[in-house]
Amino acid sequence: MSKQKIVTVASLAILWIGAAPCAGGQDVPALKDVFQDHFLIGGAPNRTVVTGRDPNAAAIVEKHFNTITAENDLKWQLIHPRPDRYNWEPADSFVAFGEKNRMSVIGHCLVWHAQTPRWVFQDDSGGEITRDALLARMKDHIMAVVGRYKGRIKGWDVVNEALDEDGTLRNSPWRRIIGEGSEDQKYDFIECAFRWAHEADPDAELYYNDYNLETSKAKCDGAIAIVKHFKSKGLRIDGVGIQLHGGLTHPSVEGLEYAITSLAAAGVKVMVTELDIRTQARGYRGADISRVSRANTDDPAAAAAETQKKLADKYAEIFSVLLAHKKDITRVTFWGVYDKTSWIGGSPLLFDRNGQPKEAFFAVVKAARQQ
Ligand code: G3I
């Protein structure tokens, strides 16, 4: 065999080994295959992923996930930035990406106190809008957005983060204006949002979504109160999303089990909708980005072996609980795709800044295989 031919064969062999699904000699199975008998497993790709500008991230999503949630492009601020203007293209790209990859596409979110343009709550003179006018705006938005993706988006986070940590309703403009401060109208904005989402797409599943349900029993009980209110009036609510923005020392097993079991007992599907484990040891623990100091999201210790071991152990603990309660859980979605584009910074996901599987990835696979 000529020298040139030997070089060619050797080069091809190296390329082939490089392409094999291994990381450091370890097999890298597809998460959707590992969890296929347990629950859907997903991520939250952003616009660069679904428009082909981040092919590495897209490859992770296509290999590992069977469901996707829009990180931003279905939120009011981005899809309906002005009264007379809808920005459909990014959301269309997201839904098309999910359909091309035969994934369960999740819409996030219709009614939220954040990322909602100020004009929504203002009348033509810039003053505060009336209850009826705000309800009309909410209906128009929901009918337009849910209607556009009818039959294509499997489920919607209809109302996001309506509760305070003590389980009472957050005093958002939605609650303040539509509830008009009266106790018997306090759930009206939530009811109306769910009714109109159901009217726009009768086959879509409808979810309430919130954070810290696994760390605050009072907040979890507040979500259960919403579910019970809906059930008492015969209104459709299919599930509750536990966002599960965790950390190296939270949530506790007990808190997570309480949330899963008590929500399931209330008669709804339980989903983990925004899973990440922040590696920063300090700072605010919630999921309100306006309270996350960007200075705190840098985490010089993130890549350290000790941090990665703690991260792997926490993910293993969380997935052991999720797998133990898999009869109640229909979906687990990571919030993002890989560390480089995570909202919280540090090293919170299963894939590092270069898109490579971390120690935490293999710990999660091991937890599933020990089932
Ligand atoms: O779209 C603008 C862009 O035009 C501008 O150039 C850029 C410059 O700052 O900002 C862009 O908007 C950003 C938006 O993400 C889209 O990328 C906002 O500044 C930024 O604040 C926003 O952050 C998102 C955050 O929600 C907003 O509250 C995060 O990406 C997203 O991961 C995060 O996700 C939330 C869930 O929806 C609800 N649960 C909590 C979770 C974490 O906060």
Tab-separated table of C-alpha atoms and ligand atoms in Angstrom:
chain	number	residue	atom	x	y	z
A	1	MET	CA	0.000	0.000	0.000
A	2	SER	CA	1.461	3.392	-1.031
A	3	LYS	CA	2.451	5.915	1.654
A	4	GLN	CA	-0.306	8.294	0.419
A	5	LYS	CA	-2.916	5.574	0.764
A	6	ILE	CA	-1.753	4.751	4.305
A	7	VAL	CA	-2.031	8.428	5.288
A	8	THR	CA	-5.529	8.604	3.769
A	9	VAL	CA	-6.757	5.495	5.545
A	10	ALA	CA	-5.275	6.674	8.854
A	11	SER	CA	-6.898	10.098	8.435
A	12	LEU	CA	-10.276	8.548	7.739
A	13	ALA	CA	-9.878	6.333	10.799
A	14	ILE	CA	-9.138	9.358	12.989
A	15	LEU	CA	-12.147	11.198	11.562
A	16	TRP	CA	-14.357	8.181	12.233
A	17	ILE	CA	-13.177	7.856	15.827
A	18	GLY	CA	-13.731	11.589	16.300
A	19	ALA	CA	-17.300	11.225	15.032
A	20	ALA	CA	-18.146	8.283	17.293
A	21	PRO	CA	-20.617	9.339	20.002
A	22	CYS	CA	-18.019	9.158	22.769
A	23	ALA	CA	-16.753	11.731	25.242
A	24	GLY	CA	-13.435	10.890	26.789
A	25	GLY	CA	-13.992	7.268	25.845
A	26	GLN	CA	-17.480	7.202	27.365
A	27	ASP	CA	-20.534	6.309	25.307
A	28	VAL	CA	-22.902	9.308	24.925
A	29	PRO	CA	-26.409	7.852	24.638
A	30	ALA	CA	-29.345	9.992	23.527
A	31	LEU	CA	-31.232	11.232	26.598
A	32	LYS	CA	-34.573	10.707	24.842
A	33	ASP	CA	-33.685	7.017	24.428
A	34	VAL	CA	-32.458	6.691	28.008
A	35	PHE	CA	-35.740	8.158	29.332
A	36	GLN	CA	-38.100	6.770	26.693
A	37	ASP	CA	-39.931	4.563	29.206
A	38	HIS	CA	-40.193	7.301	31.845
A	39	PHE	CA	-41.074	10.806	30.573
A	40	LEU	CA	-40.409	13.251	27.741
A	41	ILE	CA	-37.012	14.969	28.019
A	42	GLY	CA	-36.455	18.396	26.515
A	43	GLY	CA	-34.709	21.717	26.324
A	44	ALA	CA	-35.399	25.380	25.656
A	45	PRO	CA	-33.651	26.368	22.430
A	46	ASN	CA	-33.320	30.074	21.690
A	47	ARG	CA	-33.610	31.845	18.346
A	48	THR	CA	-30.022	31.180	17.233
A	49	VAL	CA	-30.566	27.442	17.653
A	50	VAL	CA	-33.794	27.110	15.686
A	51	THR	CA	-32.574	29.405	12.882
A	52	GLY	CA	-29.400	27.385	12.245
A	53	ARG	CA	-26.974	29.958	13.662
A	54	ASP	CA	-25.841	27.624	16.456
A	55	PRO	CA	-25.506	24.221	14.744
A	56	ASN	CA	-23.694	22.641	17.687
A	57	ALA	CA	-26.581	23.456	20.006
A	58	ALA	CA	-29.082	22.316	17.381
A	59	ALA	CA	-27.244	18.977	17.169
A	60	ILE	CA	-27.592	18.546	20.946
A	61	VAL	CA	-31.331	19.293	20.776
A	62	GLU	CA	-31.902	16.986	17.800
A	63	LYS	CA	-29.971	14.089	19.352
A	64	HIS	CA	-31.116	14.281	22.963
A	65	PHE	CA	-34.589	15.851	23.175
A	66	ASN	CA	-38.123	14.878	22.115
A	67	THR	CA	-39.755	18.086	23.353
A	68	ILE	CA	-38.830	21.767	23.160
A	69	THR	CA	-40.055	24.921	24.870
A	70	ALA	CA	-39.548	28.412	23.420
A	71	GLU	CA	-37.154	30.243	25.757
A	72	ASN	CA	-38.358	33.708	24.655
A	73	ASP	CA	-39.930	34.005	21.219
A	74	LEU	CA	-43.510	33.197	22.189
A	75	LYS	CA	-43.558	35.742	25.022
A	76	TRP	CA	-45.731	38.835	24.630
A	77	GLN	CA	-42.755	41.233	24.584
A	78	LEU	CA	-41.233	39.493	21.580
A	79	ILE	CA	-44.223	38.220	19.608
A	80	HIS	CA	-46.569	41.191	20.112
A	81	PRO	CA	-44.296	44.185	20.774
A	82	ARG	CA	-46.800	46.844	19.721
A	83	PRO	CA	-50.625	46.963	19.721
A	84	ASP	CA	-50.821	46.666	15.931
A	85	ARG	CA	-47.738	44.492	15.356
A	86	TYR	CA	-47.048	40.784	15.720
A	87	ASN	CA	-43.527	39.424	15.196
A	88	TRP	CA	-44.357	35.926	13.962
A	89	GLU	CA	-41.134	34.900	12.222
A	90	PRO	CA	-39.035	33.801	15.256
A	91	ALA	CA	-41.942	31.838	16.733
A	92	ASP	CA	-42.684	30.300	13.329
A	93	SER	CA	-39.035	29.153	13.152
A	94	PHE	CA	-39.310	27.619	16.615
A	95	VAL	CA	-42.470	25.648	15.812
A	96	ALA	CA	-41.085	24.564	12.419
A	97	PHE	CA	-37.871	23.331	14.095
A	98	GLY	CA	-39.902	21.237	16.527
A	99	GLU	CA	-42.102	19.816	13.776
A	100	LYS	CA	-39.118	18.999	11.540
A	101	ASN	CA	-37.612	17.023	14.419
A	102	ARG	CA	-40.958	15.421	15.349
A	103	MET	CA	-40.862	16.905	18.845
A	104	SER	CA	-43.588	17.842	21.294
A	105	VAL	CA	-43.675	21.645	21.000
A	106	ILE	CA	-44.504	23.677	24.128
A	107	GLY	CA	-45.649	27.303	24.079
A	108	HIS	CA	-44.247	29.598	26.758
A	109	CYS	CA	-46.021	31.786	27.845
A	110	LEU	CA	-49.275	33.732	27.371
A	111	VAL	CA	-49.881	35.743	30.583
A	112	TRP	CA	-46.921	36.794	32.751
A	113	HIS	CA	-46.004	39.891	34.782
A	114	ALA	CA	-42.563	40.016	33.093
A	115	GLN	CA	-41.624	40.504	29.440
A	116	THR	CA	-45.032	42.103	28.820
A	117	PRO	CA	-44.878	45.488	27.073
A	118	ARG	CA	-46.019	48.491	29.113
A	119	TRP	CA	-48.625	49.452	26.483
A	120	VAL	CA	-50.642	46.357	27.415
A	121	PHE	CA	-51.615	47.960	30.714
A	122	GLN	CA	-52.063	51.521	29.441
A	123	ASP	CA	-54.984	53.318	27.792
A	124	ASP	CA	-54.530	55.716	24.873
A	125	SER	CA	-53.651	58.594	27.216
A	126	GLY	CA	-50.968	56.542	29.008
A	127	GLY	CA	-53.065	56.043	32.102
A	128	GLU	CA	-53.970	52.665	33.577
A	129	ILE	CA	-56.327	50.605	31.416
A	130	THR	CA	-59.729	49.425	32.718
A	131	ARG	CA	-60.563	45.821	33.633
A	132	ASP	CA	-62.741	45.283	30.561
A	133	ALA	CA	-60.209	46.839	28.174
A	134	LEU	CA	-57.370	44.700	29.585
A	135	LEU	CA	-59.498	41.563	29.322
A	136	ALA	CA	-60.226	42.414	25.700
A	137	ARG	CA	-56.478	42.856	25.029
A	138	MET	CA	-55.663	39.569	26.736
A	139	LYS	CA	-58.331	37.788	24.659
A	140	ASP	CA	-57.111	39.272	21.386
A	141	HIS	CA	-53.518	38.231	22.149
A	142	ILE	CA	-54.364	34.694	23.209
A	143	MET	CA	-56.774	34.048	20.334
A	144	ALA	CA	-54.181	35.339	17.828
A	145	VAL	CA	-51.145	33.477	19.207
A	146	VAL	CA	-52.746	30.175	20.252
A	147	GLY	CA	-54.942	30.264	17.149
A	148	ARG	CA	-51.938	30.651	14.844
A	149	TYR	CA	-50.345	27.452	16.156
A	150	LYS	CA	-53.550	25.479	16.636
A	151	GLY	CA	-52.837	21.757	16.383
A	152	ARG	CA	-49.067	22.402	16.214
A	153	ILE	CA	-48.248	23.411	19.821
A	154	LYS	CA	-49.050	20.512	22.175
A	155	GLY	CA	-49.358	22.521	25.367
A	156	TRP	CA	-49.171	26.067	26.676
A	157	ASP	CA	-47.817	27.690	29.814
A	158	VAL	CA	-50.997	29.767	29.899
A	159	VAL	CA	-50.203	31.695	33.081
A	160	ASN	CA	-46.652	31.992	34.412
A	161	GLU	CA	-45.541	32.914	37.950
A	162	ALA	CA	-48.793	34.347	39.324
A	163	LEU	CA	-47.885	33.485	42.942
A	164	ASP	CA	-45.761	35.061	45.632
A	165	GLU	CA	-43.561	32.917	47.890
A	166	ASP	CA	-46.305	32.761	50.576
A	167	GLY	CA	-48.774	31.237	48.124
A	168	THR	CA	-50.933	34.328	47.686
A	169	LEU	CA	-51.402	35.853	44.245
A	170	ARG	CA	-48.631	38.211	43.154
A	171	ASN	CA	-49.961	41.764	42.915
A	172	SER	CA	-49.185	41.949	39.192
A	173	PRO	CA	-50.985	44.418	36.862
A	174	TRP	CA	-53.031	41.424	35.657
A	175	ARG	CA	-54.353	40.709	39.125
A	176	ARG	CA	-54.602	44.330	40.225
A	177	ILE	CA	-56.515	45.621	37.189
A	178	ILE	CA	-58.683	42.608	36.323
A	179	GLY	CA	-59.274	41.573	39.932
A	180	GLU	CA	-60.020	45.191	40.858
A	181	GLY	CA	-58.825	44.314	44.344
A	182	SER	CA	-61.855	42.171	45.131
A	183	GLU	CA	-61.348	38.736	46.681
A	184	ASP	CA	-64.012	37.069	44.545
A	185	GLN	CA	-62.367	38.312	41.339
A	186	LYS	CA	-58.791	37.443	42.252
A	187	TYR	CA	-58.592	34.389	39.972
A	188	ASP	CA	-60.507	36.047	37.103
A	189	PHE	CA	-57.420	36.856	34.999
A	190	ILE	CA	-56.199	33.260	35.319
A	191	GLU	CA	-59.616	31.793	34.507
A	192	CYS	CA	-60.071	34.044	31.468
A	193	ALA	CA	-56.597	33.211	30.124
A	194	PHE	CA	-57.269	29.460	30.350
A	195	ARG	CA	-60.797	29.775	28.899
A	196	TRP	CA	-59.543	31.706	25.873
A	197	ALA	CA	-56.552	29.428	25.306
A	198	HIS	CA	-58.930	26.469	25.320
A	199	GLU	CA	-61.329	28.247	22.956
A	200	ALA	CA	-58.451	29.040	20.560
A	201	ASP	CA	-57.182	25.438	20.524
A	202	PRO	CA	-59.513	22.907	22.194
A	203	ASP	CA	-56.929	20.121	21.824
A	204	ALA	CA	-53.966	21.913	23.414
A	205	GLU	CA	-52.974	21.035	26.961
A	206	LEU	CA	-53.107	23.966	29.367
A	207	TYR	CA	-50.588	24.478	32.195
A	208	TYR	CA	-49.951	26.756	35.153
A	209	ASN	CA	-46.169	27.285	35.539
A	210	ASP	CA	-44.145	28.652	38.465
A	211	TYR	CA	-40.803	28.536	40.289
A	212	ASN	CA	-39.945	27.567	43.901
A	213	LEU	CA	-42.915	25.196	44.180
A	214	GLU	CA	-40.314	22.655	45.290
A	215	THR	CA	-38.801	24.911	47.950
A	216	SER	CA	-41.885	26.667	49.375
A	217	LYS	CA	-44.748	24.462	50.527
A	218	ALA	CA	-46.918	27.568	50.869
A	219	LYS	CA	-46.258	28.480	47.241
A	220	CYS	CA	-46.964	24.920	46.134
A	221	ASP	CA	-50.202	25.004	48.132
A	222	GLY	CA	-51.050	28.244	46.315
A	223	ALA	CA	-50.710	26.418	42.992
A	224	ILE	CA	-52.912	23.629	44.327
A	225	ALA	CA	-55.510	26.234	45.304
A	226	ILE	CA	-55.553	27.438	41.684
A	227	VAL	CA	-56.024	23.851	40.471
A	228	LYS	CA	-58.829	23.240	42.964
A	229	HIS	CA	-60.515	26.510	41.967
A	230	PHE	CA	-60.475	25.391	38.325
A	231	LYS	CA	-61.715	21.901	39.140
A	232	SER	CA	-64.571	23.369	41.236
A	233	LYS	CA	-65.742	25.353	38.186
A	234	GLY	CA	-65.214	22.593	35.635
A	235	LEU	CA	-62.484	24.546	33.846
A	236	ARG	CA	-59.716	22.794	31.904
A	237	ILE	CA	-56.265	22.735	33.483
A	238	ASP	CA	-54.103	19.789	32.439
A	239	GLY	CA	-50.918	20.309	34.370
A	240	VAL	CA	-48.688	22.341	36.613
A	241	GLY	CA	-45.098	23.132	35.713
A	242	ILE	CA	-42.490	22.978	38.468
A	243	GLN	CA	-39.787	25.159	36.911
A	244	LEU	CA	-37.082	23.682	39.197
A	245	HIS	CA	-34.405	26.337	38.927
A	246	GLY	CA	-32.287	24.607	41.530
A	247	GLY	CA	-28.863	24.984	43.079
A	248	LEU	CA	-26.103	22.818	44.479
A	249	THR	CA	-27.852	22.743	47.870
A	250	HIS	CA	-31.537	23.070	46.883
A	251	PRO	CA	-34.214	21.812	46.532
A	252	SER	CA	-34.410	19.177	49.246
A	253	VAL	CA	-35.687	15.715	48.371
A	254	GLU	CA	-38.587	16.298	50.746
A	255	GLY	CA	-39.552	19.597	49.150
A	256	LEU	CA	-39.442	18.170	45.624
A	257	GLU	CA	-41.413	15.076	46.653
A	258	TYR	CA	-44.026	17.253	48.380
A	259	ALA	CA	-44.508	19.321	45.230
A	260	ILE	CA	-44.782	16.306	42.916
A	261	THR	CA	-47.074	14.225	45.106
A	262	SER	CA	-49.385	17.015	46.252
A	263	LEU	CA	-49.840	18.421	42.741
A	264	ALA	CA	-50.503	14.928	41.365
A	265	ALA	CA	-53.012	14.342	44.164
A	266	ALA	CA	-54.813	17.512	43.052
A	267	GLY	CA	-55.474	15.747	39.736
A	268	VAL	CA	-53.061	17.369	37.278
A	269	LYS	CA	-50.050	16.215	35.266
A	270	VAL	CA	-46.752	17.282	36.833
A	271	MET	CA	-43.951	18.590	34.617
A	272	VAL	CA	-40.481	19.874	35.364
A	273	THR	CA	-40.396	22.779	32.941
A	274	GLU	CA	-37.187	24.832	33.401
A	275	LEU	CA	-34.595	22.578	35.019
A	276	ASP	CA	-31.139	23.967	35.713
A	277	ILE	CA	-28.832	23.794	38.722
A	278	ARG	CA	-26.948	27.018	39.284
A	279	THR	CA	-23.379	26.552	40.456
A	280	GLN	CA	-23.088	30.007	41.992
A	281	ALA	CA	-23.128	29.550	45.747
A	282	ARG	CA	-24.407	33.033	46.509
A	283	GLY	CA	-27.199	35.331	45.432
A	284	TYR	CA	-30.953	35.266	44.920
A	285	ARG	CA	-32.454	31.778	44.563
A	286	GLY	CA	-35.574	32.550	42.563
A	287	ALA	CA	-36.084	32.752	38.809
A	288	ASP	CA	-36.870	36.436	38.419
A	289	ILE	CA	-34.064	37.565	36.142
A	290	SER	CA	-34.524	41.164	37.265
A	291	ARG	CA	-33.262	40.055	40.679
A	292	VAL	CA	-30.319	38.077	39.314
A	293	SER	CA	-27.215	40.181	39.530
A	294	ARG	CA	-25.285	39.639	36.329
A	295	ALA	CA	-22.160	39.979	38.460
A	296	ASN	CA	-23.310	36.866	40.286
A	297	THR	CA	-23.780	34.828	37.121
A	298	ASP	CA	-20.070	34.700	36.449
A	299	ASP	CA	-18.744	31.772	38.400
A	300	PRO	CA	-14.967	31.275	38.297
A	301	ALA	CA	-15.359	28.074	40.294
A	302	ALA	CA	-17.871	26.626	37.825
A	303	ALA	CA	-15.424	24.474	35.887
A	304	ALA	CA	-13.608	23.195	38.969
A	305	ALA	CA	-13.732	19.429	39.489
A	306	GLU	CA	-15.244	19.919	42.949
A	307	THR	CA	-18.081	22.029	41.516
A	308	GLN	CA	-18.721	19.569	38.716
A	309	LYS	CA	-18.850	16.694	41.213
A	310	LYS	CA	-21.380	18.567	43.374
A	311	LEU	CA	-23.397	19.375	40.232
A	312	ALA	CA	-23.393	15.720	39.142
A	313	ASP	CA	-24.447	14.578	42.618
A	314	LYS	CA	-27.311	17.116	42.751
A	315	TYR	CA	-28.576	16.156	39.305
A	316	ALA	CA	-28.374	12.473	40.263
A	317	GLU	CA	-30.380	13.171	43.433
A	318	ILE	CA	-33.032	15.155	41.570
A	319	PHE	CA	-33.438	12.557	38.828
A	320	SER	CA	-33.640	9.761	41.371
A	321	VAL	CA	-36.652	11.574	42.856
A	322	LEU	CA	-38.183	12.276	39.440
A	323	LEU	CA	-37.764	8.645	38.377
A	324	ALA	CA	-39.252	7.411	41.640
A	325	HIS	CA	-42.348	9.494	40.847
A	326	LYS	CA	-42.375	8.978	37.079
A	327	LYS	CA	-46.021	7.839	37.153
A	328	ASP	CA	-46.951	11.455	37.965
A	329	ILE	CA	-44.419	13.175	35.713
A	330	THR	CA	-44.973	13.578	31.953
A	331	ARG	CA	-42.069	15.809	30.952
A	332	VAL	CA	-38.685	17.115	32.162
A	333	THR	CA	-37.361	20.135	30.270
A	334	PHE	CA	-33.951	21.715	30.825
A	335	TRP	CA	-33.952	25.518	30.673
A	336	GLY	CA	-31.620	26.097	27.768
A	337	VAL	CA	-29.398	23.713	25.841
A	338	TYR	CA	-25.813	24.185	27.042
A	339	ASP	CA	-23.931	26.313	29.561
A	340	LYS	CA	-22.741	28.969	27.111
A	341	THR	CA	-26.245	30.367	26.536
A	342	SER	CA	-27.835	29.737	29.926
A	343	TRP	CA	-29.764	32.686	31.402
A	344	ILE	CA	-28.160	32.107	34.796
A	345	GLY	CA	-24.509	31.710	33.749
A	346	GLY	CA	-22.064	29.475	35.592
A	347	SER	CA	-22.320	25.771	34.725
A	348	PRO	CA	-26.010	24.856	35.273
A	349	LEU	CA	-26.797	22.334	32.498
A	350	LEU	CA	-25.637	18.886	31.303
A	351	PHE	CA	-23.536	20.210	28.420
A	352	ASP	CA	-20.570	22.533	28.936
A	353	ARG	CA	-19.779	25.801	27.113
A	354	ASN	CA	-18.437	23.788	24.169
A	355	GLY	CA	-21.508	21.577	24.006
A	356	GLN	CA	-19.714	18.577	25.490
A	357	PRO	CA	-21.481	16.294	27.992
A	358	LYS	CA	-20.350	16.924	31.574
A	359	GLU	CA	-19.980	14.617	34.561
A	360	ALA	CA	-23.583	15.597	35.387
A	361	PHE	CA	-24.781	14.169	32.045
A	362	PHE	CA	-23.358	10.737	32.853
A	363	ALA	CA	-24.735	10.904	36.401
A	364	VAL	CA	-28.236	11.496	34.992
A	365	VAL	CA	-27.848	8.614	32.517
A	366	LYS	CA	-26.647	6.359	35.342
A	367	ALA	CA	-29.666	7.305	37.504
A	368	ALA	CA	-32.019	6.342	34.660
A	369	ARG	CA	-30.229	3.063	33.972
A	370	GLN	CA	-30.427	2.117	37.659
A	371	GLN	CA	-34.244	2.219	37.438
B	1	G3I	O1	-34.814	40.785	22.528
B	1	G3I	C1	-33.865	41.679	23.125
B	1	G3I	C2	-32.846	42.120	22.084
B	1	G3I	O2	-33.493	42.871	21.052
B	1	G3I	C3	-31.778	42.983	22.771
B	1	G3I	O3	-30.759	43.330	21.827
B	1	G3I	C4	-31.159	42.212	23.927
B	1	G3I	C5	-30.136	43.059	24.641
B	1	G3I	O4	-30.265	42.950	26.012
B	1	G3I	O5	-32.212	41.827	24.880
B	1	G3I	C6	-33.160	40.976	24.255
B	1	G3I	O6	-34.147	40.623	25.212
B	1	G3I	C7	-33.675	39.709	26.182
B	1	G3I	C8	-34.544	38.457	26.102
B	1	G3I	O7	-34.166	37.527	27.143
B	1	G3I	C9	-34.406	37.746	24.738
B	1	G3I	O8	-33.072	37.321	24.566
B	1	G3I	C10	-33.854	40.359	27.559
B	1	G3I	O9	-32.949	41.435	27.685
B	1	G3I	C11	-33.567	39.336	28.646
B	1	G3I	O10	-33.910	39.883	29.932
B	1	G3I	C12	-34.437	38.098	28.432
B	1	G3I	O11	-34.088	37.156	29.424
B	1	G3I	C13	-34.958	36.022	29.495
B	1	G3I	C14	-35.727	36.094	30.812
B	1	G3I	O12	-36.562	34.932	30.936
B	1	G3I	C15	-36.590	37.328	30.876
B	1	G3I	O13	-37.221	37.376	32.126
B	1	G3I	C16	-34.115	34.759	29.479
B	1	G3I	O14	-33.477	34.613	28.209
B	1	G3I	C17	-34.994	33.538	29.756
B	1	G3I	O15	-34.178	32.375	29.901
B	1	G3I	C18	-35.772	33.751	31.049
B	1	G3I	O16	-36.606	32.658	31.219
B	1	G3I	C19	-37.505	32.747	32.356
B	1	G3I	C20	-38.778	32.025	31.971
B	1	G3I	O17	-39.325	32.634	30.821
B	1	G3I	C21	-39.758	32.021	33.123
B	1	G3I	N1	-39.147	31.434	34.329
B	1	G3I	C22	-37.899	32.069	34.723
B	1	G3I	C23	-36.884	32.029	33.578
B	1	G3I	C24	-35.577	32.644	34.008
B	1	G3I	O18	-35.738	33.996	34.313
